[in-house]
Coordinates of C-alpha atoms and ligand atoms in Angstrom, one line a residue:
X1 CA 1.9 39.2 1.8
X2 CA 2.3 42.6 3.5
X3 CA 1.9 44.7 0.4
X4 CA -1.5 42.4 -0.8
X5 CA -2.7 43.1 3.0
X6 CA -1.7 46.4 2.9
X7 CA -3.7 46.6 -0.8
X8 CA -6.7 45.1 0.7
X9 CA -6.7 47.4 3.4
X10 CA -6.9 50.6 1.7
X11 CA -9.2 49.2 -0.7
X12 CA -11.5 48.3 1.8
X13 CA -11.4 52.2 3.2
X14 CA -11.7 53.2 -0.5
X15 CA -15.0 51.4 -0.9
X16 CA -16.5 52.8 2.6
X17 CA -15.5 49.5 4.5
X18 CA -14.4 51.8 7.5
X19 CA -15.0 48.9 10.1
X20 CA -13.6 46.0 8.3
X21 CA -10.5 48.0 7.0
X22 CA -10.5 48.7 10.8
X23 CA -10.7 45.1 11.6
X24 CA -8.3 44.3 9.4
X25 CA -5.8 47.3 11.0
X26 CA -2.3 45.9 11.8
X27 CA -2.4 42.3 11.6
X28 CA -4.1 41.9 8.8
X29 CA -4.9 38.2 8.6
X30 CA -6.3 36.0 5.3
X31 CA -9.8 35.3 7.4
X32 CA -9.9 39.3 7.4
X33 CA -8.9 39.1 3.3
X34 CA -11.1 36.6 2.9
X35 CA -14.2 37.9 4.8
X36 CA -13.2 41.4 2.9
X37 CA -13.6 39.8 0.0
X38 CA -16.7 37.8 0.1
X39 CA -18.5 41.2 1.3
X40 CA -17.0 43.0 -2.0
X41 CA -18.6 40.0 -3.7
X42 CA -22.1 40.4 -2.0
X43 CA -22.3 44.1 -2.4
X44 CA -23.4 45.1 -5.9
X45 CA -24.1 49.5 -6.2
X46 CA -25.9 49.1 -9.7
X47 CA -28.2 46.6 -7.0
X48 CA -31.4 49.6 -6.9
X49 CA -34.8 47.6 -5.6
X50 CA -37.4 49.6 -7.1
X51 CA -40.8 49.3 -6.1
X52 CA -43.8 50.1 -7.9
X53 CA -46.4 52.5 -5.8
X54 CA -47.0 52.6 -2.1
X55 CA -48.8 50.0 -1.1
X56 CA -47.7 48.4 2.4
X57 CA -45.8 44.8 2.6
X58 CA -49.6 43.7 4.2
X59 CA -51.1 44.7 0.9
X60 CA -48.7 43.6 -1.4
X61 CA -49.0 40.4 0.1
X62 CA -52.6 39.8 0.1
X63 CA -52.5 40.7 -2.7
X64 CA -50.8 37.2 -3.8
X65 CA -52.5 34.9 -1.3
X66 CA -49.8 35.4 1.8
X67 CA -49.3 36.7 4.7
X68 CA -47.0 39.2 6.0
X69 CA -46.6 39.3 9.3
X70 CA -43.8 40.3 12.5
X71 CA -42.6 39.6 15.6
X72 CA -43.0 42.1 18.7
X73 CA -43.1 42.1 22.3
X74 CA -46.3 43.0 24.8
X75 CA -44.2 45.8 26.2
X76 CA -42.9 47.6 23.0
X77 CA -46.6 47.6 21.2
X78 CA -48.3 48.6 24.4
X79 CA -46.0 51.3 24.8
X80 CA -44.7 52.6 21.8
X81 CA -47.4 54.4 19.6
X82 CA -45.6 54.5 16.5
X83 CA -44.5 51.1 16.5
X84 CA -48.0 50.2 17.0
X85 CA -48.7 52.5 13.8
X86 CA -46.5 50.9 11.8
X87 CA -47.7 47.4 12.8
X88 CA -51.2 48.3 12.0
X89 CA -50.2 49.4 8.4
X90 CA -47.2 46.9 7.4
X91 CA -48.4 43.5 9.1
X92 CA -51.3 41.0 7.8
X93 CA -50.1 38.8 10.8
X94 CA -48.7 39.5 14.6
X95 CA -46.3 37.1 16.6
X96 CA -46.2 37.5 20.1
X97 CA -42.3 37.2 20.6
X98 CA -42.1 36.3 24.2
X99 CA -45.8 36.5 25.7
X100 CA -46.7 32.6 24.5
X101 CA -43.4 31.4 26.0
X102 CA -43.5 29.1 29.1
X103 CA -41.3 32.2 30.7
X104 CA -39.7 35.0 29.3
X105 CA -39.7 38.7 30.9
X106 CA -41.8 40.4 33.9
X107 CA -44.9 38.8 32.7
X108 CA -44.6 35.0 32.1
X109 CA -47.2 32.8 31.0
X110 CA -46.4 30.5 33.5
X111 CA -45.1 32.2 36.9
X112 CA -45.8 28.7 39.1
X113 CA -46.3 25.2 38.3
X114 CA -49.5 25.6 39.0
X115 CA -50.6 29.0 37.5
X116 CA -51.0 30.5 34.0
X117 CA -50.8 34.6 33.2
X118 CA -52.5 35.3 30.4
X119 CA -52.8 39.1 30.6
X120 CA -49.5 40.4 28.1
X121 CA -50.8 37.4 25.6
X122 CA -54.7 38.1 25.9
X123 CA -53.3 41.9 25.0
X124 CA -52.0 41.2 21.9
X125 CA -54.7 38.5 21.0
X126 CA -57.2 41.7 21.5
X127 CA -54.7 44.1 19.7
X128 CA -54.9 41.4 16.8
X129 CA -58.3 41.1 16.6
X130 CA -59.3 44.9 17.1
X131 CA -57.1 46.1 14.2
X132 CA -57.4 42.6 11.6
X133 CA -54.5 40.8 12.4
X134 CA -54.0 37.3 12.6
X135 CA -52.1 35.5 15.8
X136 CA -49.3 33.1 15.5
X137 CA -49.0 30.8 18.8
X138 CA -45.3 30.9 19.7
X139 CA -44.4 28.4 20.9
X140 CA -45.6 25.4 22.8
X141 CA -43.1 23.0 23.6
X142 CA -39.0 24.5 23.2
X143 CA -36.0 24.0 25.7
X144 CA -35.8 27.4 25.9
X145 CA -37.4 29.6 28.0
X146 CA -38.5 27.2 30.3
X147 CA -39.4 28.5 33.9
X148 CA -36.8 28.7 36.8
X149 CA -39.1 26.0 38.7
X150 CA -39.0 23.6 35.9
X151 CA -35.9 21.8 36.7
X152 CA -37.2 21.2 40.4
X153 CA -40.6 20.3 39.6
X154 CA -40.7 18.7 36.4
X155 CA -39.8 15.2 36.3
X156 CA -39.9 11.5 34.8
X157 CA -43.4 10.8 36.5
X158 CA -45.3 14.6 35.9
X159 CA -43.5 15.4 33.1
X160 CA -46.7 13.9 30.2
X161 CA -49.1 15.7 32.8
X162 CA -47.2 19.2 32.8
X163 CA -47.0 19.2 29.1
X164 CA -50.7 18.1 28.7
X165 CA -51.8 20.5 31.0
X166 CA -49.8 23.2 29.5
X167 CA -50.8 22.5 25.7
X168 CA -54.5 22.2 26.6
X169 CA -54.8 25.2 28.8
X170 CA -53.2 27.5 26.5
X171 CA -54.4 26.2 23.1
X172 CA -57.9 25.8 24.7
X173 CA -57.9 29.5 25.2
X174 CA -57.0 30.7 22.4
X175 CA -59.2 28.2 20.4
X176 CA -60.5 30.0 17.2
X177 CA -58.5 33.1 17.8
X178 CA -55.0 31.5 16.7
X179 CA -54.2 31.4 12.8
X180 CA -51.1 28.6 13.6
X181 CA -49.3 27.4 16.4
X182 CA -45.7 26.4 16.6
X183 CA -46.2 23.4 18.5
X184 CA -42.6 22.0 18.4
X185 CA -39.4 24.7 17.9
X186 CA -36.0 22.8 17.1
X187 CA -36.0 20.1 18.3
X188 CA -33.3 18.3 15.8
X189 CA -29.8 19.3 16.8
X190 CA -27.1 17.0 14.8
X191 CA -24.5 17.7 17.2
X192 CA -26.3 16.3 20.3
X193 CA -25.0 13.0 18.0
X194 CA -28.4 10.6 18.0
X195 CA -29.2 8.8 15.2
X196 CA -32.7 10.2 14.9
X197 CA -31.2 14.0 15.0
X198 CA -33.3 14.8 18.1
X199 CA -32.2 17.9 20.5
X200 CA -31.4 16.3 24.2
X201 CA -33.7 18.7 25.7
X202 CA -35.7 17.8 29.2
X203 CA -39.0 16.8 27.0
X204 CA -37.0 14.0 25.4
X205 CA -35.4 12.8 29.0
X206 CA -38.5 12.4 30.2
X207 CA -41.2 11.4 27.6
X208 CA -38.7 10.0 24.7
X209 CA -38.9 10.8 21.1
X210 CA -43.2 10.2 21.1
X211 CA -42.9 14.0 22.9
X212 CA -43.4 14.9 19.6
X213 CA -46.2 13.4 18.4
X214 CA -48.3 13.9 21.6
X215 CA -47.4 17.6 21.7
X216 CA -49.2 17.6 18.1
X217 CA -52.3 15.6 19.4
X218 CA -52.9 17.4 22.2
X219 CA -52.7 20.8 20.1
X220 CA -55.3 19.3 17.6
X221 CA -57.4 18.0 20.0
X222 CA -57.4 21.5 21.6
X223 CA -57.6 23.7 18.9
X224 CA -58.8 21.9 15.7
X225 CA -59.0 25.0 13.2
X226 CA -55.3 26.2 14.5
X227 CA -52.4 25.3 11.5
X228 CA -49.9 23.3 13.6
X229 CA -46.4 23.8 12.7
X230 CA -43.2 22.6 13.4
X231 CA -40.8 25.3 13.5
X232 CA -36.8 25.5 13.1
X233 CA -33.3 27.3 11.9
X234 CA -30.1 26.0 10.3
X235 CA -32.1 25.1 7.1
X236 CA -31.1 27.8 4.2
X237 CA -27.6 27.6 3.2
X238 CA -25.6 25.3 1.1
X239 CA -23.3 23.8 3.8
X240 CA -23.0 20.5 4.7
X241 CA -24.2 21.3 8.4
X242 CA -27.6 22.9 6.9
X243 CA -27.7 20.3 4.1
X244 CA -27.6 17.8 7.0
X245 CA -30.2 19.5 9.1
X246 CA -32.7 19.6 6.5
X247 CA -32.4 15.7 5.8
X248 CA -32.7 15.7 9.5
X249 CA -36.4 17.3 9.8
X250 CA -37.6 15.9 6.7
X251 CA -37.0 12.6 8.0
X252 CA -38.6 14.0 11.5
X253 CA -41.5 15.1 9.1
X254 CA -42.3 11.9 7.2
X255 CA -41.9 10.3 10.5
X256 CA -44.7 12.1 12.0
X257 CA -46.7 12.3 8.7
X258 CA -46.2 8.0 8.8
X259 CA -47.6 8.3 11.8
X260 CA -50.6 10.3 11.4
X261 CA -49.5 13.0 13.6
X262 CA -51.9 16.2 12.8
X263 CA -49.2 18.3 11.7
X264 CA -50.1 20.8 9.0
X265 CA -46.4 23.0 8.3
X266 CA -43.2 23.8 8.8
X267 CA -42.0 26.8 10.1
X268 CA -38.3 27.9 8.9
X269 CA -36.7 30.4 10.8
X270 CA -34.6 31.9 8.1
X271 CA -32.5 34.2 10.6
X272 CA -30.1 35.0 8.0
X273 CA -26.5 36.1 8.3
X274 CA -25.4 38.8 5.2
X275 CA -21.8 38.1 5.2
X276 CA -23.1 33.6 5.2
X277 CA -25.7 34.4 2.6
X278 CA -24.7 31.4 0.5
X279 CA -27.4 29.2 -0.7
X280 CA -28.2 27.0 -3.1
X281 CA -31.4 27.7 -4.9
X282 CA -32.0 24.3 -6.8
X283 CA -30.9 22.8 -3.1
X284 CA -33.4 25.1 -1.1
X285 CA -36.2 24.7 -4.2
X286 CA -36.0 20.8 -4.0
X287 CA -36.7 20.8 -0.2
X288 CA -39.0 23.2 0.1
X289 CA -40.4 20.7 -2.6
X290 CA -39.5 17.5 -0.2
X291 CA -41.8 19.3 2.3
X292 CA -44.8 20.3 0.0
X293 CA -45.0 16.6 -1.1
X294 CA -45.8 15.6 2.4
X295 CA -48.5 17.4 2.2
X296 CA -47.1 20.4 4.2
X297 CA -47.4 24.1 3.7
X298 CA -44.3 26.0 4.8
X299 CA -43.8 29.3 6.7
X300 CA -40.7 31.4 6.7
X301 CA -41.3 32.2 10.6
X302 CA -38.7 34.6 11.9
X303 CA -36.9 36.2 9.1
X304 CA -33.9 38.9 9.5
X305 CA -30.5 39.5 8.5
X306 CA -27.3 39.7 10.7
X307 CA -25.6 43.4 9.2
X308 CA -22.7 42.3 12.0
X309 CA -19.8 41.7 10.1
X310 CA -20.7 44.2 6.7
X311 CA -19.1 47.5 6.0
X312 CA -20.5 50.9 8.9
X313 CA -21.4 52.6 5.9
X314 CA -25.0 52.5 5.6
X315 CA -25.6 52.8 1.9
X316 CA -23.3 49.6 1.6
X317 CA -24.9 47.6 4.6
X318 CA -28.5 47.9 3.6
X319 CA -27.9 47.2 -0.1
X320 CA -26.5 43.8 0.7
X321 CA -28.7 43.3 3.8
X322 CA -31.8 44.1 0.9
X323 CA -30.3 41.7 -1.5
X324 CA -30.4 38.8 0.7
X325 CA -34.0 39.5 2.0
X326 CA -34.9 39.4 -2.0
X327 CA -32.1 36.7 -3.4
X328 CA -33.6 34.2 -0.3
X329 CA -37.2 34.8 -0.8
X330 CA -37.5 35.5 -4.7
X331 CA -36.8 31.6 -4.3
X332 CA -38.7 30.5 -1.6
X333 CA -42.2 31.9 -2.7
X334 CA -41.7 29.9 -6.2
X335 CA -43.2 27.3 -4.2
X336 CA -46.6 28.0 -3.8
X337 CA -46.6 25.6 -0.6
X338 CA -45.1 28.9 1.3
X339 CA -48.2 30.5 2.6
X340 CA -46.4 33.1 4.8
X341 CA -43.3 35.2 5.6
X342 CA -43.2 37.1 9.2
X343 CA -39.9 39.0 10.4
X344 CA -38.4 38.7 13.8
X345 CA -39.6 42.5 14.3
X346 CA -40.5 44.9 12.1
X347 CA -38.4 48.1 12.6
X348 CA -34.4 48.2 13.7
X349 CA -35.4 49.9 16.7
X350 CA -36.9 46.2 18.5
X351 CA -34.6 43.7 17.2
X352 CA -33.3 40.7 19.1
X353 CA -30.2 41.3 17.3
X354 CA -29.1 44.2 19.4
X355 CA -28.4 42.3 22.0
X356 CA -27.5 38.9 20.5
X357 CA -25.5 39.9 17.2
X358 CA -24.3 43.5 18.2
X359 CA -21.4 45.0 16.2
X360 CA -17.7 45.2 17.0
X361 CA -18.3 49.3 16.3
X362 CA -21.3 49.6 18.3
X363 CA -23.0 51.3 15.3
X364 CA -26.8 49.9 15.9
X365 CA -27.8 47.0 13.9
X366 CA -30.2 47.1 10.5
X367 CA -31.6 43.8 10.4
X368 CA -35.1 44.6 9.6
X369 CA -37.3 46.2 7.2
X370 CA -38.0 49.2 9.1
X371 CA -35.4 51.9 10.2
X372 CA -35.2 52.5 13.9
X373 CA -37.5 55.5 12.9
X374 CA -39.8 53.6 11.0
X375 CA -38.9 54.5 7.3
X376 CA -38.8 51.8 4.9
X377 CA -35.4 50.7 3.7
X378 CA -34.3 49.1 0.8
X379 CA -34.9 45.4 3.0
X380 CA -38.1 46.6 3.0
X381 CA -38.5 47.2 -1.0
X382 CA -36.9 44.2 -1.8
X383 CA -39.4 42.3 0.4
X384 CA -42.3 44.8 -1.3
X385 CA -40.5 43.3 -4.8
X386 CA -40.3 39.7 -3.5
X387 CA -44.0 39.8 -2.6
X388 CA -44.7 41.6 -6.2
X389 CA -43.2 39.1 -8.3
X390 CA -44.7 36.2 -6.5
X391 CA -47.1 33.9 -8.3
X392 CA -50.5 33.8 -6.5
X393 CA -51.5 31.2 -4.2
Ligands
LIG1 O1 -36.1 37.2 20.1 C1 -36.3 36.4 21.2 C2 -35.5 37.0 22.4 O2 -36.0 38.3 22.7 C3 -35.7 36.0 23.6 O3 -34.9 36.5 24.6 C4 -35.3 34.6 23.2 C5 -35.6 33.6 24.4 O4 -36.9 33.5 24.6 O5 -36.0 34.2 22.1 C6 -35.8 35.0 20.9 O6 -36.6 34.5 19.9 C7 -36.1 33.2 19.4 C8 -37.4 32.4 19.0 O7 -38.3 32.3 20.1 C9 -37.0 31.0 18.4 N1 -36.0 31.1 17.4 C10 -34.9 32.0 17.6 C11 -35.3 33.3 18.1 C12 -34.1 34.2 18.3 O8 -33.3 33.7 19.3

């Protein structure tokens, strides 16, 4: 046992693992052997991700019939002049990633129960439209990032007119300027334990499962040109916990499709994890299929890998960081039902994932396409190659 440990080890420091042989250090346990392994699995140095020409992921997109698109926040492109650059050249599409929120940040959209700030939103909206970008609506009905005066105000009896007014207010304002609107974001969570899969989030206490539907209706009704999507994560790999979820919001979708619900996508998340990377393809083809034959097209919504647990060594990290970004999506835009693929950010310098994934070794995180200095990394060629080998929609 030692001597195998000991073997692993200085193997790991061999192949530039400097953190994980780290990890491993003293008490070198068979998670650490395993987890060592799996990465040596993952990584592949012949791996190269050639691209043809320069064109931007914007281009190369179009170029097929999708969109590419990112996630970024009122105070980072308002203030940041080369992230703005980049934005303009790289993205078909821009996410507002708190500014649509009930209440995230400085700025909320909804500071009172009685007011709505539109300023950081109506920002982006006019960024969007100045440079020819589209707007994705994020997101209208969540149980996160809900204001600190919703618990005291929202109840049983207001609750259908807080939501109304809330969906109608902000849709209505946004009416024609919005390319799709996340209506609904995860709202199945298996381990809340109901039969129907549904989160127990305050929307479901108060209105029961028709939340849903009317969230849907009241979208439509505001904004009939918007694509209204249902949006969530846990979907990708081939565990029993993802393979579960996905029965779970197919059944939500065919529920809501029987209904006649106006819903018009999905939205999968796709936050990815390197060293978890295991998926099925046939498994992920079929229901990506199971979705299209409801008559839904499908967006990969907030895409980026979690370099947490791989090797410091950057070479190593971004080669298997790449070859998830291009395993994943070589798959996914097979089906020609996938209209769109946006990233949660664009560049490692504004990443969610700083704060939420960081790394044992404080090295900063590479989740993204974009170094923190804005040069393309190999993520970003194997999206570039993704988007070039795509058949057109
Ligand atoms: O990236 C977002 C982070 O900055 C916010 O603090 C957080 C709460 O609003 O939301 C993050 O974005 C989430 C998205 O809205 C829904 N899917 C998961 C995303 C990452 O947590």
């Amino acid at each position: 046992m030692y001597k195998d440990s000991f073997l692993t080890r200085r193997r790991a420091v061999k192949l530039g693992f400097g953190m994980l042989a780290g990890a491993v250090g003293a008490v070198t346990t068979s998670k650490a052997i395993d987890l060592n392994n799996q990465i040596q699995a993952l990584d592949n140095p012949n791996r190269k991700f050639p691209v043809n020409g320069k064109l931007s992921l914007k281009e190369r997109a179009t170029a097929k019939g999708l969109i590419y698109g990112a996630a970024i926040q009122y105070s980072q492109l308002s203030l940041d002049r080369e992230i703005a650059t980049n934005v303009k050249r790289e993205c078909g599409m821009l996410i507002p990633e708190w500014e649509l929120k009930w209440f995230v940040g400085k700025q909320p959209l909804r500071p009172s129960p009685y007011t709505f700030d539109f300023r950081a939103a109506d920002w982006m909206a006019n960024f969007a439209k100045t440079h020819g970008l589209l707007l994705r609506g994020h997101t209208l009905v969540w149980h996160e990032s809900l204001p600190p005066w919703f618990e005291k105000t929202v109840n049983n009896q207001n609750a259908k007119r807080f939501l109304e007014e809330h969906i109608k207010t902000v849709v209505q304002h946004y009416a024609g300027k919005i390319h799709s609107w996340d209506v609904v974001n995860e709202a199945i969570n298996l381990s809340d334990g109901r039969s129907d899969g549904l989160r127990k989030t305050p929307w479901l206490k108060f209105l029961g499962s028709d939340y849903i539907e009317l969230a849907f209706r009241l979208a439509a009704e505001a904004d009939p040109q918007a694509l209204l999507v249902y949006n969530d994560f846990g979907l990708d790999y081939d565990t029993s916990k993802d393979e579960a979820k996905r029965n779970a919001v197919l059944k939500l979708l065919e529920r809501l499709k029987t209904k006649g619900t106006p819903i018009h996508a999905l939205g999968i998340q796709a936050h990815l994890t390197a060293n978890e990377a295991k998926f099925s393809p046939s498994k992920l083809r079929q229901f990506l299929r199971d979705v299209a034959s409801l008559g839904l097209k499908i967006l990969i919504t907030e895409m980026d890998v979690v370099d947490k647990k791989l090797p410091v060594d950057i070479k190593v990290r971004d080669r298997i960081v790449a070859g998830v970004y291009e395993d994943y999506l070589s798959v996914v835009l097979d089906e020609r039902a996938v209209i769109a693929v946006l990233t949660w950010g664009l560049s490692d310098r504004y990443t969610w994932l700083s704060h939420f994934q960081p790394r044992r070794d404080r090295a900063a995180v590479r989740p993204l396409p974009l170094d923190a200095n804005f040069r393309r990394k190999l993520a970003w060629n194997a999206i570039a190659r993704a988007f070039d080998q795509a058949p057109r929609r």
